[in-house]
Amino acid sequence: AFQIADDVLDYVGDADRLGKPTLNDMKRGVLTLPALLLAWDRGLADRTRLPDSLPADELERLIHAVVEGGYVERALDLAREYADSAWESVADLVQGAHADALRALTRFALERVD
């Protein structure tokens, strides 16, 4: 869930607040979950990287398609599902302060996107 939230922040986060540049993965040619969801929907499931020489205007169109196409929201929905599933899996195993800390970490990972 944390990694997916980080992937989402690469598209919608504020660089100053994050302390790192946004869209960095995409500019390096790395497809994170939001872009992978777009690729899968378009029948390009075998793509994991962008071509090294992708022109800037094509990169901008791709970023726009990811954000405006709802793929950021879909990725965030998956992060929430994974977090919920993880909690269901360990709910009986982790108790007390340790459980509270794990819940807080999970909430932090997801809430920093909102």
mmCIF file of C-alpha atoms in Angstrom:
data_model
loop_
_atom_site.group_PDB
_atom_site.id
_atom_site.type_symbol
_atom_site.label_atom_id
_atom_site.label_comp_id
_atom_site.label_asym_id
_atom_site.label_seq_id
_atom_site.Cartn_x
_atom_site.Cartn_y
_atom_site.Cartn_z
ATOM 1 C CA ALA A 1 0.000 0.000 0.000
ATOM 2 C CA PHE A 2 2.837 2.375 0.857
ATOM 3 C CA GLN A 3 4.549 1.889 -2.514
ATOM 4 C CA ILE A 4 1.320 2.386 -4.440
ATOM 5 C CA ALA A 5 0.614 5.576 -2.487
ATOM 6 C CA ASP A 6 4.139 6.737 -3.340
ATOM 7 C CA ASP A 7 3.467 5.936 -7.011
ATOM 8 C CA VAL A 8 0.284 8.027 -6.868
ATOM 9 C CA LEU A 9 2.092 10.934 -5.210
ATOM 10 C CA ASP A 10 4.490 10.994 -8.133
ATOM 11 C CA TYR A 11 1.515 12.200 -10.224
ATOM 12 C CA VAL A 12 -0.508 14.315 -7.803
ATOM 13 C CA GLY A 13 1.884 15.273 -5.013
ATOM 14 C CA ASP A 14 3.558 18.596 -4.355
ATOM 15 C CA ALA A 15 7.332 18.428 -4.905
ATOM 16 C CA ASP A 16 8.101 20.890 -2.091
ATOM 17 C CA ARG A 17 5.953 19.015 0.387
ATOM 18 C CA LEU A 18 7.327 15.633 -0.690
ATOM 19 C CA GLY A 19 10.922 16.804 -0.685
ATOM 20 C CA LYS A 20 11.533 15.244 -4.089
ATOM 21 C CA PRO A 21 10.573 16.022 -7.679
ATOM 22 C CA THR A 22 7.261 14.733 -8.978
ATOM 23 C CA LEU A 23 6.876 12.689 -12.160
ATOM 24 C CA ASN A 24 10.441 11.523 -11.629
ATOM 25 C CA ASP A 25 9.678 7.850 -12.305
ATOM 26 C CA MET A 26 7.868 8.633 -15.540
ATOM 27 C CA LYS A 27 10.645 10.964 -16.702
ATOM 28 C CA ARG A 28 13.150 8.151 -16.085
ATOM 29 C CA GLY A 29 10.985 5.798 -18.156
ATOM 30 C CA VAL A 30 9.763 3.749 -15.191
ATOM 31 C CA LEU A 31 6.100 2.769 -15.337
ATOM 32 C CA THR A 32 4.554 2.679 -11.880
ATOM 33 C CA LEU A 33 1.119 1.280 -11.087
ATOM 34 C CA PRO A 34 -1.026 4.156 -12.430
ATOM 35 C CA ALA A 35 0.740 4.010 -15.814
ATOM 36 C CA LEU A 36 0.769 0.205 -15.793
ATOM 37 C CA LEU A 37 -3.009 0.198 -15.329
ATOM 38 C CA LEU A 38 -3.309 2.426 -18.398
ATOM 39 C CA ALA A 39 -0.966 0.130 -20.355
ATOM 40 C CA TRP A 40 -2.972 -2.942 -19.360
ATOM 41 C CA ASP A 41 -6.229 -1.281 -20.404
ATOM 42 C CA ARG A 42 -4.713 -0.473 -23.793
ATOM 43 C CA GLY A 43 -3.434 -4.007 -24.381
ATOM 44 C CA LEU A 44 0.187 -3.195 -23.627
ATOM 45 C CA ALA A 45 0.565 -5.432 -20.584
ATOM 46 C CA ASP A 46 4.097 -6.418 -21.567
ATOM 47 C CA ARG A 47 5.357 -2.837 -21.184
ATOM 48 C CA THR A 48 7.278 -2.072 -17.994
ATOM 49 C CA ARG A 49 9.383 0.836 -19.247
ATOM 50 C CA LEU A 50 9.007 3.726 -21.632
ATOM 51 C CA PRO A 51 11.302 4.091 -24.621
ATOM 52 C CA ASP A 52 14.468 6.020 -23.741
ATOM 53 C CA SER A 53 13.863 8.607 -26.434
ATOM 54 C CA LEU A 54 10.207 9.441 -25.757
ATOM 55 C CA PRO A 55 9.616 13.058 -26.878
ATOM 56 C CA ALA A 56 8.512 15.499 -24.176
ATOM 57 C CA ASP A 57 5.117 16.122 -25.808
ATOM 58 C CA GLU A 58 4.354 12.383 -25.867
ATOM 59 C CA LEU A 59 5.404 12.092 -22.237
ATOM 60 C CA GLU A 60 3.026 14.932 -21.342
ATOM 61 C CA ARG A 61 0.175 13.215 -23.232
ATOM 62 C CA LEU A 62 0.873 9.993 -21.362
ATOM 63 C CA ILE A 63 0.897 11.746 -17.989
ATOM 64 C CA HIS A 64 -2.372 13.487 -18.891
ATOM 65 C CA ALA A 65 -3.940 10.155 -19.907
ATOM 66 C CA VAL A 66 -2.932 8.571 -16.600
ATOM 67 C CA VAL A 67 -4.276 11.414 -14.462
ATOM 68 C CA GLU A 68 -7.399 12.280 -16.459
ATOM 69 C CA GLY A 69 -8.215 8.648 -17.250
ATOM 70 C CA GLY A 70 -8.809 7.793 -13.597
ATOM 71 C CA TYR A 71 -5.745 5.571 -13.242
ATOM 72 C CA VAL A 72 -4.442 7.488 -10.232
ATOM 73 C CA GLU A 73 -7.738 6.840 -8.439
ATOM 74 C CA ARG A 74 -7.728 3.184 -9.493
ATOM 75 C CA ALA A 75 -4.232 2.726 -8.106
ATOM 76 C CA LEU A 76 -5.237 4.389 -4.840
ATOM 77 C CA ASP A 77 -8.297 2.134 -4.607
ATOM 78 C CA LEU A 78 -5.988 -0.877 -4.965
ATOM 79 C CA ALA A 79 -3.730 0.487 -2.217
ATOM 80 C CA ARG A 80 -6.734 0.748 0.094
ATOM 81 C CA GLU A 81 -7.817 -2.791 -0.788
ATOM 82 C CA TYR A 82 -4.327 -4.140 -0.063
ATOM 83 C CA ALA A 83 -4.180 -2.287 3.246
ATOM 84 C CA ASP A 84 -7.602 -3.628 4.276
ATOM 85 C CA SER A 85 -6.668 -7.154 3.229
ATOM 86 C CA ALA A 86 -3.399 -6.983 5.136
ATOM 87 C CA TRP A 87 -5.198 -5.868 8.273
ATOM 88 C CA GLU A 88 -7.714 -8.669 7.990
ATOM 89 C CA SER A 89 -4.837 -11.139 7.649
ATOM 90 C CA VAL A 90 -2.985 -10.025 10.780
ATOM 91 C CA ALA A 91 -5.799 -8.709 12.979
ATOM 92 C CA ASP A 92 -5.688 -11.725 15.285
ATOM 93 C CA LEU A 93 -1.887 -11.856 15.357
ATOM 94 C CA VAL A 94 -1.003 -8.299 16.323
ATOM 95 C CA GLN A 95 -2.416 -6.644 19.434
ATOM 96 C CA GLY A 96 -1.895 -3.565 21.587
ATOM 97 C CA ALA A 97 0.705 -0.896 20.875
ATOM 98 C CA HIS A 98 2.206 -2.860 17.989
ATOM 99 C CA ALA A 99 -1.167 -3.061 16.262
ATOM 100 C CA ASP A 100 -1.749 0.644 16.844
ATOM 101 C CA ALA A 101 1.649 1.473 15.323
ATOM 102 C CA LEU A 102 0.976 -0.676 12.251
ATOM 103 C CA ARG A 103 -2.438 0.910 11.780
ATOM 104 C CA ALA A 104 -0.946 4.398 12.117
ATOM 105 C CA LEU A 105 1.714 3.596 9.528
ATOM 106 C CA THR A 106 -0.897 2.254 7.124
ATOM 107 C CA ARG A 107 -3.112 5.308 7.644
ATOM 108 C CA PHE A 108 -0.128 7.610 7.093
ATOM 109 C CA ALA A 109 0.741 5.902 3.817
ATOM 110 C CA LEU A 110 -2.773 6.377 2.468
ATOM 111 C CA GLU A 111 -3.681 9.720 4.030
ATOM 112 C CA ARG A 112 -0.627 11.512 2.690
ATOM 113 C CA VAL A 113 -2.207 11.141 -0.755
ATOM 114 C CA ASP A 114 -5.532 12.707 0.261
#
